[in-house]
Coordinates of C-alpha atoms in Angstrom, one line a residue:
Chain A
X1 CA 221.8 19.4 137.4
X2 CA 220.1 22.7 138.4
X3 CA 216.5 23.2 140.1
X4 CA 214.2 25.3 139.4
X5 CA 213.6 27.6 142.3
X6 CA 209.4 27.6 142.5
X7 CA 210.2 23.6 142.8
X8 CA 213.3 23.7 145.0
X9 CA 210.0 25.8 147.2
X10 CA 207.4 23.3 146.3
X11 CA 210.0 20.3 147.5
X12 CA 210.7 21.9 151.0
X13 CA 207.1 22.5 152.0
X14 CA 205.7 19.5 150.9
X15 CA 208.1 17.4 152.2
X16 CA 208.1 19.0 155.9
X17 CA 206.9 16.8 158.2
X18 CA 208.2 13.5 157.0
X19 CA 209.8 12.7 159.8
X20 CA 208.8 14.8 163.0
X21 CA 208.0 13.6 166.3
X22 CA 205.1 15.7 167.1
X23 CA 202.3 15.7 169.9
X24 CA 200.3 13.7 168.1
X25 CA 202.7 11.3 168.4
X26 CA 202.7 12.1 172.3
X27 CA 198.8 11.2 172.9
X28 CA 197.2 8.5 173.9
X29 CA 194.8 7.4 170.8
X30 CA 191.9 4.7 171.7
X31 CA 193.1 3.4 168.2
X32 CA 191.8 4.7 165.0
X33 CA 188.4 6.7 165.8
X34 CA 186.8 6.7 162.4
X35 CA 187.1 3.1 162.5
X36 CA 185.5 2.7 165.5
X37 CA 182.8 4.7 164.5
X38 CA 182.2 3.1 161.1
X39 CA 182.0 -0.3 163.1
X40 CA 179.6 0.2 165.3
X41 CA 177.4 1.8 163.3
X42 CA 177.2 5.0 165.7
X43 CA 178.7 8.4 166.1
X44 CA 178.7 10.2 170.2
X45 CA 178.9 13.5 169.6
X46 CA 179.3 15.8 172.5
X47 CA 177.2 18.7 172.8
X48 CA 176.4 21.4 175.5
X49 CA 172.6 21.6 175.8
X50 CA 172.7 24.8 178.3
X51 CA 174.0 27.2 175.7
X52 CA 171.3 28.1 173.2
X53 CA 171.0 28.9 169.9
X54 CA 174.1 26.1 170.1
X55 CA 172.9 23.7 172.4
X56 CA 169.3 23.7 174.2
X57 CA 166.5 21.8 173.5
X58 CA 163.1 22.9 171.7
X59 CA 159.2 22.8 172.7
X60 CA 159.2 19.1 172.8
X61 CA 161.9 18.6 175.1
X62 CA 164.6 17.5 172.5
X63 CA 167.7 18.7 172.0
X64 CA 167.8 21.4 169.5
X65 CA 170.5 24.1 168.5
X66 CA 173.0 24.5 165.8
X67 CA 175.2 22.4 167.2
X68 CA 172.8 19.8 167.4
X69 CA 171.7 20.2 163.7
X70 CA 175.5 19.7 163.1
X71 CA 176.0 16.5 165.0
X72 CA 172.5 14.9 163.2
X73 CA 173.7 16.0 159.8
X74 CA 177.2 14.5 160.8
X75 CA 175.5 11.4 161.8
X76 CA 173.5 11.3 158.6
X77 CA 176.4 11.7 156.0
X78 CA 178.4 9.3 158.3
X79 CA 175.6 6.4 157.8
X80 CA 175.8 5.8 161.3
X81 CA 173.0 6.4 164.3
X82 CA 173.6 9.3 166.2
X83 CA 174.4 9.2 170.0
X84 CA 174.2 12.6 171.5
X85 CA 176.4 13.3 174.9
X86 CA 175.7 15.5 177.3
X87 CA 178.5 17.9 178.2
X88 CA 178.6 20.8 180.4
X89 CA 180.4 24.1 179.3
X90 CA 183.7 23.0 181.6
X91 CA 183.8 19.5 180.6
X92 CA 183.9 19.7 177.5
X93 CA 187.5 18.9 176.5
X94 CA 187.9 16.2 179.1
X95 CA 184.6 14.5 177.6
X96 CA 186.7 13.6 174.5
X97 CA 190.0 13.1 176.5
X98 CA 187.8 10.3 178.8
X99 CA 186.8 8.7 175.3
X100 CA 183.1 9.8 176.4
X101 CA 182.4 10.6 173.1
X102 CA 184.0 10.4 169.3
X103 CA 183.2 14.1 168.4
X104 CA 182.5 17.5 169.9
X105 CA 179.4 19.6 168.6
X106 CA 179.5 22.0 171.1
X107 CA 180.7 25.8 170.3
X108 CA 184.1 24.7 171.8
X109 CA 186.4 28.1 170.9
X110 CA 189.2 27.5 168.9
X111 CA 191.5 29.0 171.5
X112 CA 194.8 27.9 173.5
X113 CA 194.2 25.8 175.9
X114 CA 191.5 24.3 173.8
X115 CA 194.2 23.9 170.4
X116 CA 197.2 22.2 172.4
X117 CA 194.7 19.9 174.1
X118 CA 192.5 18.5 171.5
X119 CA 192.1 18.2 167.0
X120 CA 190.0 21.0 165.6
X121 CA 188.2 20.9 162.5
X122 CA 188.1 24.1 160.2
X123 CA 185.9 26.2 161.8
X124 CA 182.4 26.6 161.4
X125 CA 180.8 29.3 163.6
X126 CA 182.2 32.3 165.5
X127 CA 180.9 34.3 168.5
X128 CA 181.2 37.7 168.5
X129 CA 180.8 39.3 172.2
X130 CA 180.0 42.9 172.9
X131 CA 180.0 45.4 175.6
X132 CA 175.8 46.6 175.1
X133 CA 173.9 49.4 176.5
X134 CA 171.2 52.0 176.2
X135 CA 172.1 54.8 173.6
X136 CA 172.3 57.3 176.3
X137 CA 175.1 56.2 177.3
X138 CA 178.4 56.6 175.1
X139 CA 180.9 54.2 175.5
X140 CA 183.7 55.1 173.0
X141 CA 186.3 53.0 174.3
X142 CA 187.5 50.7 177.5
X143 CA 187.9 53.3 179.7
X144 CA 184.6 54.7 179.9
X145 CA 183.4 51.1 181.8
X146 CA 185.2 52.4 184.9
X147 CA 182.6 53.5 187.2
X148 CA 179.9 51.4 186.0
X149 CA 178.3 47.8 186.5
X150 CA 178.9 45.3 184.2
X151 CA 176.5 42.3 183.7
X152 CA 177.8 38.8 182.4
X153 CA 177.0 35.3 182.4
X154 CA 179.1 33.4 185.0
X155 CA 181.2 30.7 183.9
X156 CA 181.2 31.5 180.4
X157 CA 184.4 32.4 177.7
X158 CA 182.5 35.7 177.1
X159 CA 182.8 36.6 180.9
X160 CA 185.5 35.2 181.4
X161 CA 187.6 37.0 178.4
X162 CA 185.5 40.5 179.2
X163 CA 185.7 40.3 183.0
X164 CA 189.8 40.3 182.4
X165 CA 189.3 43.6 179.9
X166 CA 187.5 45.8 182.7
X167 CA 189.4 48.8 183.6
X168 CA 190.2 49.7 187.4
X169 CA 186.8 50.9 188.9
X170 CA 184.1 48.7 187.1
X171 CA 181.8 46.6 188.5
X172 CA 181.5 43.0 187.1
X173 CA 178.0 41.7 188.1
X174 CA 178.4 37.7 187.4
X175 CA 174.6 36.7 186.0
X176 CA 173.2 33.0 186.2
X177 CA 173.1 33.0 182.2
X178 CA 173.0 35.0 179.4
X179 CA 169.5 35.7 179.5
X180 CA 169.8 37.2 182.6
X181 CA 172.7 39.8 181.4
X182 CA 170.6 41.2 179.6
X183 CA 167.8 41.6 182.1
X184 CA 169.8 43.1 184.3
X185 CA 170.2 46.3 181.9
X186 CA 166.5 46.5 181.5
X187 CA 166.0 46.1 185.1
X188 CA 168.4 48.8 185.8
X189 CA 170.7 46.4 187.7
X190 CA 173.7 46.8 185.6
X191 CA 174.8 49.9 183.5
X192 CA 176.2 47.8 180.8
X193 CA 175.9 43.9 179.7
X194 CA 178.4 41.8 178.3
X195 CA 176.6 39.7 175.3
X196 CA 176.3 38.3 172.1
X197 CA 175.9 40.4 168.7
X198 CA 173.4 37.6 167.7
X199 CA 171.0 37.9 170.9
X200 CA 170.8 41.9 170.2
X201 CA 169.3 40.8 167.0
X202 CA 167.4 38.8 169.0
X203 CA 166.3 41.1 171.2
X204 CA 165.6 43.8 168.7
X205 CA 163.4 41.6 166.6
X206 CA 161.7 40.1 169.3
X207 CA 160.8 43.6 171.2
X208 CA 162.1 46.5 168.9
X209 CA 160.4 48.5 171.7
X210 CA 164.0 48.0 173.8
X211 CA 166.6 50.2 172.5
X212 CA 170.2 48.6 173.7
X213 CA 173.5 49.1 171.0
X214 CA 176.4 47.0 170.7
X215 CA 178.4 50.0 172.0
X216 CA 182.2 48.1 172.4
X217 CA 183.1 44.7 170.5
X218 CA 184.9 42.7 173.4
X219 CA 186.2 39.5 172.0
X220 CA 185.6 37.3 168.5
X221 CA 186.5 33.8 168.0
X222 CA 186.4 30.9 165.9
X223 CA 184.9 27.3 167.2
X224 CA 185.3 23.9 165.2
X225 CA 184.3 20.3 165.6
X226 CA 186.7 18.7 168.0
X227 CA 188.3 15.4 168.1
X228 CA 190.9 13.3 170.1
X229 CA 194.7 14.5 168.7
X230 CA 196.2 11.4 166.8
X231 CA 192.8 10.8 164.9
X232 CA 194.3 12.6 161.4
X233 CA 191.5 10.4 159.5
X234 CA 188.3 11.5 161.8
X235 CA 189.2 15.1 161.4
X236 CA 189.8 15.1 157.5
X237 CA 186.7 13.2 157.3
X238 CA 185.1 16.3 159.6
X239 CA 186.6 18.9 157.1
X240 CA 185.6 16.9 153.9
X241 CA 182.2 16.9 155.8
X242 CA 182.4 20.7 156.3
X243 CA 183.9 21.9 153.2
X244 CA 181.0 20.0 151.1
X245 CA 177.9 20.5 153.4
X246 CA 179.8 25.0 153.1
X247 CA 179.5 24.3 149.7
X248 CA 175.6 23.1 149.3
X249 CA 174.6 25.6 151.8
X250 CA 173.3 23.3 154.3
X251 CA 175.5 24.9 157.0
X252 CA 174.6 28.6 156.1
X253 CA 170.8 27.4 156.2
X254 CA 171.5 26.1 160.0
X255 CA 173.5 29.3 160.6
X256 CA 170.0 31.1 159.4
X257 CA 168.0 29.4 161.8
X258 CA 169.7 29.7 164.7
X259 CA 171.0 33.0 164.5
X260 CA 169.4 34.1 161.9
X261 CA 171.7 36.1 160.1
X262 CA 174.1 34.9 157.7
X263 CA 177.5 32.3 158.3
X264 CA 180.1 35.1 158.9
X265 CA 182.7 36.1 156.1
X266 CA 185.4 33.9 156.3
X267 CA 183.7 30.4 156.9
X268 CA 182.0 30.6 154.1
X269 CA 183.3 28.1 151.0
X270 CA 181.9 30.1 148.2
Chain B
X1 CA 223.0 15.8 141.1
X2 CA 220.2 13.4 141.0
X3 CA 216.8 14.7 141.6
X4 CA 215.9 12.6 144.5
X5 CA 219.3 14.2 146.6
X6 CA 218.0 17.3 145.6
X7 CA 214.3 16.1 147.3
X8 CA 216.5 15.0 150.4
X9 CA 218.7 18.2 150.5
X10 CA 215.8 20.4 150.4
X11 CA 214.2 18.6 153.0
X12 CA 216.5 19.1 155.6
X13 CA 216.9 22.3 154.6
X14 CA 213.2 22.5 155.5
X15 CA 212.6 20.8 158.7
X16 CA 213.8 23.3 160.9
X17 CA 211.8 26.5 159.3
X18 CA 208.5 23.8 159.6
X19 CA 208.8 21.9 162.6
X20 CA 205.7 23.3 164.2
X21 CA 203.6 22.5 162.0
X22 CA 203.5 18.9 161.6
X23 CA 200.4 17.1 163.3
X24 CA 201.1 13.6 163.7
X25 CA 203.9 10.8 163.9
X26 CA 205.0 9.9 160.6
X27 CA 203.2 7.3 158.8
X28 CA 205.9 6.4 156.5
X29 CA 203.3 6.9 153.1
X30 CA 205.7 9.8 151.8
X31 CA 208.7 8.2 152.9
X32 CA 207.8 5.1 150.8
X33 CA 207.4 7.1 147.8
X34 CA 210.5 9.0 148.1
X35 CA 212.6 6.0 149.1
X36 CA 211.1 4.1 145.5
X37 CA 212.0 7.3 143.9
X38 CA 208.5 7.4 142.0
X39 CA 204.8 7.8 142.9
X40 CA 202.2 5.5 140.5
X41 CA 199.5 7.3 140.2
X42 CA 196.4 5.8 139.1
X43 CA 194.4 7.5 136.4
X44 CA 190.9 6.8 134.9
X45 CA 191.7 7.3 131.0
X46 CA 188.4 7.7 129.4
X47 CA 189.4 9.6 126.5
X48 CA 188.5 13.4 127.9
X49 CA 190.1 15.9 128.3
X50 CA 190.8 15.0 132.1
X51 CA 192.6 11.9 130.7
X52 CA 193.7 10.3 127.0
X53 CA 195.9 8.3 125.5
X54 CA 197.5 10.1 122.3
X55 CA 198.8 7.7 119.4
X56 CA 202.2 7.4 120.6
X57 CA 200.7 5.6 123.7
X58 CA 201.4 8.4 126.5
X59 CA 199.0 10.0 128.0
X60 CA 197.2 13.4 128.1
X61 CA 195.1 15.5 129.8
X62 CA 194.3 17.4 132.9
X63 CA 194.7 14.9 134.8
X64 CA 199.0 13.2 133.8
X65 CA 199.5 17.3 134.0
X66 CA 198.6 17.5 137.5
X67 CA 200.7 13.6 138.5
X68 CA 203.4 15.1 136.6
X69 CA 203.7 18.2 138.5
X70 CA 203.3 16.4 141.6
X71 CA 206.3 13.8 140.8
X72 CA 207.9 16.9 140.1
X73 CA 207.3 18.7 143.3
X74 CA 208.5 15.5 145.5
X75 CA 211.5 15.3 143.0
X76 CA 210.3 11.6 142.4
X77 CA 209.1 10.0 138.6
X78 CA 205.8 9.8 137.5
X79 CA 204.3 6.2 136.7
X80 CA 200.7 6.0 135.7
X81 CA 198.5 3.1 136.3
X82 CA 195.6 3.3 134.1
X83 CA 192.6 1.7 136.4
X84 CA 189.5 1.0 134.9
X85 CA 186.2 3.0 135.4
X86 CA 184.5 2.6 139.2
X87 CA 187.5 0.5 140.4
X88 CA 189.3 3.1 141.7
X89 CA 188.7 2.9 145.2
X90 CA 189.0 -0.7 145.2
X91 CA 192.8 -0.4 143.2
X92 CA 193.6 2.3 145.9
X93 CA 193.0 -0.1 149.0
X94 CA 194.6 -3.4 147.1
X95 CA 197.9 -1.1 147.1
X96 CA 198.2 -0.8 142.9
X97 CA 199.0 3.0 143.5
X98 CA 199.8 5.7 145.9
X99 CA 197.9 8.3 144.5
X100 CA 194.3 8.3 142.7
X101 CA 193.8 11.0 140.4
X102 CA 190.3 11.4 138.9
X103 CA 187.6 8.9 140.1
X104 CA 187.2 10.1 143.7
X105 CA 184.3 12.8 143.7
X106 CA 184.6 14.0 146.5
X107 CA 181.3 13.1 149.0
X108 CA 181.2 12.0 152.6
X109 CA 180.5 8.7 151.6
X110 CA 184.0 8.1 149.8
X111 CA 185.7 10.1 152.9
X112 CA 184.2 7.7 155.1
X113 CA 187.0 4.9 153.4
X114 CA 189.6 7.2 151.8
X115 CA 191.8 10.2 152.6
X116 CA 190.5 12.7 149.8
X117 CA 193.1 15.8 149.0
X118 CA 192.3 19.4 148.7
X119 CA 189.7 19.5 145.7
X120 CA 191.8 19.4 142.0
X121 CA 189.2 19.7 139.5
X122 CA 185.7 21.5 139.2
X123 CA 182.4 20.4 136.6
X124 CA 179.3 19.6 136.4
X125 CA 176.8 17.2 135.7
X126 CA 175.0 17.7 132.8
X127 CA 172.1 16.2 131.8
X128 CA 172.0 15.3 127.7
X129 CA 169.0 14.6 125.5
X130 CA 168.3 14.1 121.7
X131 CA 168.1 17.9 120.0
X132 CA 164.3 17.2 119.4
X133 CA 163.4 15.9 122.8
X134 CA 164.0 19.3 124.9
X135 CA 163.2 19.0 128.9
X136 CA 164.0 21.6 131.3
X137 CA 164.1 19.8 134.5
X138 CA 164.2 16.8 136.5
X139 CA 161.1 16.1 137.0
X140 CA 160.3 16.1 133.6
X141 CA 162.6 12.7 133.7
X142 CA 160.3 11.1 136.0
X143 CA 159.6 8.8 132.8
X144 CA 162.2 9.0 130.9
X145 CA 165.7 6.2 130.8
X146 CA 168.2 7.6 132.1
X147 CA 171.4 6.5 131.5
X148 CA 174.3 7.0 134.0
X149 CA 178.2 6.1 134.5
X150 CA 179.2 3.8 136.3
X151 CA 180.8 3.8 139.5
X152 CA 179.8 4.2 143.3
X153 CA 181.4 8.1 143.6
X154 CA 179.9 8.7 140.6
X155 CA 176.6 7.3 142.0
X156 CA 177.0 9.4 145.3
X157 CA 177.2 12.5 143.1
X158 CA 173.8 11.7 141.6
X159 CA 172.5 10.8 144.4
X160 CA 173.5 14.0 146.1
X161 CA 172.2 15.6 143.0
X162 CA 168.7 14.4 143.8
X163 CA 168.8 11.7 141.3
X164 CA 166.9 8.5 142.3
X165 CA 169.1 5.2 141.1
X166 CA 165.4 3.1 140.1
X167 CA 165.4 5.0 137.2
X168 CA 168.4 5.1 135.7
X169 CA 170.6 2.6 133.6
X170 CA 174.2 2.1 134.4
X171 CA 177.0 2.5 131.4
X172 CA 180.6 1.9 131.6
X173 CA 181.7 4.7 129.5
X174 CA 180.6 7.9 128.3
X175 CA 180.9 6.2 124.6
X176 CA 178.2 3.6 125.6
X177 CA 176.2 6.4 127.0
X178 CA 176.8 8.2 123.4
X179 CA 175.3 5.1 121.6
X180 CA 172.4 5.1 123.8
X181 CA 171.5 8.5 123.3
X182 CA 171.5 8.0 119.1
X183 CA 169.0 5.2 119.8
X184 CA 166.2 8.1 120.4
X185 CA 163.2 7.7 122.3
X186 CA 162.9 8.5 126.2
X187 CA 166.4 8.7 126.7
X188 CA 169.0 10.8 128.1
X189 CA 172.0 10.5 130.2
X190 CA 173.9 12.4 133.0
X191 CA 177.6 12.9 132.7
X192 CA 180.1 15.1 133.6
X193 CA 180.4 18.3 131.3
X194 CA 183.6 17.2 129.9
X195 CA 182.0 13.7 128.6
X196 CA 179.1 15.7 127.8
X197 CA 182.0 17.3 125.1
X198 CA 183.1 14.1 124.0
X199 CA 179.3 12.6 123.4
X200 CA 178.9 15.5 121.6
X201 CA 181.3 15.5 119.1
X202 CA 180.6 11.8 118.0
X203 CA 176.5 12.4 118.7
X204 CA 176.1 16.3 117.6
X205 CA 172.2 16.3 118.2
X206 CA 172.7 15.7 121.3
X207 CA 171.8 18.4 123.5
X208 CA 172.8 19.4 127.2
X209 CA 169.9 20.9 128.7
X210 CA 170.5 21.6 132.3
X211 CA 172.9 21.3 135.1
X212 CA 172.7 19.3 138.4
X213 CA 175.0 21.5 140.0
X214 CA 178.5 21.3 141.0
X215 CA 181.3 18.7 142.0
X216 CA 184.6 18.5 142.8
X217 CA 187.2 15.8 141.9
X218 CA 190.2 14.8 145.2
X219 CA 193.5 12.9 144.7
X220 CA 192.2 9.7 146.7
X221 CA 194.7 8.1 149.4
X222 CA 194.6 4.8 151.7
X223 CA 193.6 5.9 155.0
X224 CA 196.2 6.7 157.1
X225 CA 198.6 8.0 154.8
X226 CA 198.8 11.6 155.7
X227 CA 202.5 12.7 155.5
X228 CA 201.5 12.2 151.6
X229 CA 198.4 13.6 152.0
X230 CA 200.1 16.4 153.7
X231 CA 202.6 17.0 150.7
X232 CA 200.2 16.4 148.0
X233 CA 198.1 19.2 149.6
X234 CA 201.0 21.5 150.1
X235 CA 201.9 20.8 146.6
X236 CA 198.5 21.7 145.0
X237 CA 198.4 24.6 147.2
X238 CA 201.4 26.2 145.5
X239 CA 200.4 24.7 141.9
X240 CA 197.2 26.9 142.4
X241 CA 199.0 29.7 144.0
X242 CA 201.6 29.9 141.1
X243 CA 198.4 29.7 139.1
X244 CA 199.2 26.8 137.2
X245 CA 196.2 24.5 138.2
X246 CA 193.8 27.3 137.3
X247 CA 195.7 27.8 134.0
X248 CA 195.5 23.9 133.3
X249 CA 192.2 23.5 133.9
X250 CA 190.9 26.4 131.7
X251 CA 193.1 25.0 129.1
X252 CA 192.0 21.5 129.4
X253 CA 188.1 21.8 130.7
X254 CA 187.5 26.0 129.4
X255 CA 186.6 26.7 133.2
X256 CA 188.3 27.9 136.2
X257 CA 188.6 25.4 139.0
X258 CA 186.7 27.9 141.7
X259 CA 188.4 30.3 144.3
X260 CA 189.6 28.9 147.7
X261 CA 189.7 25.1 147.8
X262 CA 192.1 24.3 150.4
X263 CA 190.6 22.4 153.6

């Protein structure tokens, strides 16, 4: 008996995986998450409130930010009450390795260590960072940073992924928070600021009296919804979840309002 | 050589390209099939295109196409086990198959109790009337009978779609539905656009009038089961890749099953 060679193909990558010991298989669960969930009749979703448009809170007081909007709207097509977590940017991934919550909401970059440590849903969001400054100043690659001061937000990815792109010479000026990078250049503390494309929108919308480019894109990365590894049934219910609320538009309409521009080519399901 | 050595041989031949990317311990799902040498696949056969029964007793459609080609690609045989309208989620957990095709529509409610696959079939549901009683939308229906399918994925789909339950009345089959709608008066009934083509052709003056937008059928699994999962996934990725699923479903529903579906 002969094969036919497109299902000889079709029979060696579906069956892969059959039997692999994998690092799944290496973590410790707390037993079947979505389970867990679906008993109690809540979901803890862990989310950074110091971090807006993700995370912050609005007018009221209450937590507010994409992010946010995610976790309700994960909570609402689960059935379940919602539980919200307060994480801070660094402990973020051991807040689902402690079992402190079922789910992370909270812009977590879809990045090694992040991907060997914890499950990642398909992405939803991505940051986009940038090297910004006046228009009189031409910055038409890396090199022309040396000599000048850099501003960017302490303890973040952005600062932390820019800071090790500076070339001999710069000055990194480490800011309290993103707000403050910016600041800095309009002070005339810093030459350049390391930010986000979104808050020049912001910015320029806001006060189109300020005049600062993206001049250098810096770093780009994907983030997800985040789980426990060894939970295969929570994170296919988080993609079904993404794929369908991609398709009605419900997460471009939550992209809108917190950044408002559109959801980036390439999460988009349609 | 027998198919299922060839399944085995191509396997091993596999595992060492693929090792890295394999998630999870195995769960034994895909082994169980492969070991039985055949995957029963439970099929809704409501005499659509997505499934029939011809007059020799096989079945047709969309749907045995897809199972087929599946059996095929896991070099097991096909068994079909016909499971009645809005029992397939129940059938699925009491073990009567491996494999649901057809009768999981994809919603977060269903993936809150079932492993749904990579979507494998596109409509829409269509909202039918008698030729001379034309509405445009659903408000209009505020007043109206409105007859539905039965089924709690089907009912999730509606309800997703905007469609209050209170006023609707439940059918078990888009024949029923078909009988109602030849009664006249206030009356019309939401379906899927390939049972919209069925009432049609035995009720011709009825009339689709609008859509309630778009939905997508999975292959439903038990929870758990994700090396199966994992190869029915891999499978329909290629089937759509080769372009056979979009070829089948033009033939079967005269519509192409959308661009990227893979989660």
């Amino acid at each position: 008996m002969t094969t036919h060679p497109a299902l000889g193909r079709r029979q060696v990558l579906a069956l892969a995986g059959v039997t692999l010991p994998t690092a799944g298989a290496r973590a410790t669960a707390p037993g079947d998450i979505l389970r867990r969930v679906r008993e109690a009749g809540v979901v803890r979703v862990g989310v950074w409130l110091e971090a807006p448009p993700w995370g912050g809170f609005d007018a009221d007081g209450r937590p507010d930010g994409s992010e946010v909007a995610i976790a309700r709207l994960l909570a609402r097509d689960m059935g379940v009450g919602l539980r919200l977590v307060r994480v801070t940017a660094r402990e973020r991934v051991e807040a689902l390795l402690q079992d402190r919550c079922d789910v992370l909401a909270a812009a977590l970059p879809m990045i090694q260590p992040h991907t060997g440590r914890v499950a990642f849903s398909v992405p939803h969001g991505r940051v986009n960072t940038v090297f910004a400054a006046p228009p009189g100043l031409h910055l038409r690659s890396l090199g022309d940073l040396a000599g000048l001061r850099i501003a960017m937000a302490a303890g973040t990815m952005a600062a932390e992924m820019a800071h090790a792109m500076l070339p001999p010479g710069s000055i990194a000026l480490f800011t309290p928070g993103t707000a403050q990078t910016v600041e800095a250049l309009l002070l005339g503390e810093a030459d350049v600021a390391v930010t986000y494309d979104w808050q020049l929108r912001d910015l320029r919308l806001a006060r189109p009296d300020i005049d600062i480019l993206p001049q250098l894109p810096a770093h780009s990365w994907t983030y997800g919804l985040a789980t426990q590894l060894g939970q295969p049934d929570l994170q296919r219910f988080l993609n079904i979840f993404l794929f369908l609320r991609g398709l009605d538009g419900t997460l471009a309409d939550i992209h809108a309002r917190y950044f408002a521009s559109p959801l980036p080519e390439g999460l988009r399901f349609r | 050589m027998p198919r299922a050595l060839l399944a085995r041989r191509s396997l091993l031949a596999g595992l060492p390209l693929l090792a890295g990317t394999a998630e999870a311990a195995p769960d034994g799902s895909l082994r169980r099939v492969l070991d039985a040498g055949v995957i029963r696949l439970g099929v809704q056969v409501e005499g659509t295109a997505a499934a029939t029964r011809s007059t020799d007793g096989s079945l047709r459609g969309y749907l045995p196409e897809i199972g087929h080609r599946i059996a095929r690609g896991l070099g097991v045989r096909a068994e079909f086990v016909t499971v009645p309208r809005g029992d397939m989620l129940g059938l699925s957990q009491q073990r009567a198959f491996d494999l649901g095709l057809g009768g999981a529509i994809a919603s977060t409610w269903l993936a809150m109790t079932a492993l749904l696959s990579d979507p494998i079939m596109r409509f829409h549901l269509v909202v039918l009337t008698p030729h001379d009683r034309p509405v445009s939308g659903m408000g209009e229906l505020a007043t109206w009978r409105v007859g539905i399918l039965d089924g709690r994925s089907f009912a999730e789909a509606l309800r997703e779609a905007g469609v209050e339950e209170a006023r609707t009345v439940t059918y078990r089959s888009w024949e029923q539905a078909a009988v109602a709608l030849t009664r006249g008066g206030e009356e019309a009934v939401i379906v899927p656009n390939y049972h919209a083509r069925e009432i049609q052709r035995v009720v011709p003056r009825a009339t689709m009038r609008f859509t309630l937008g778009e939905f997508w059928h999975c292959a439903m699994l038990r929870m758990g089961e994700h090396d199966l999962l994992r190869a029915v996934n891999v499978l329909l990725h290629l089937l759509r890749q080769e372009g056979q699923l979009p070829a089948l479903h033009r033939a079967f529903f005269e519509q192409d099953p959308g661009g990227r579906r893979t989660l």
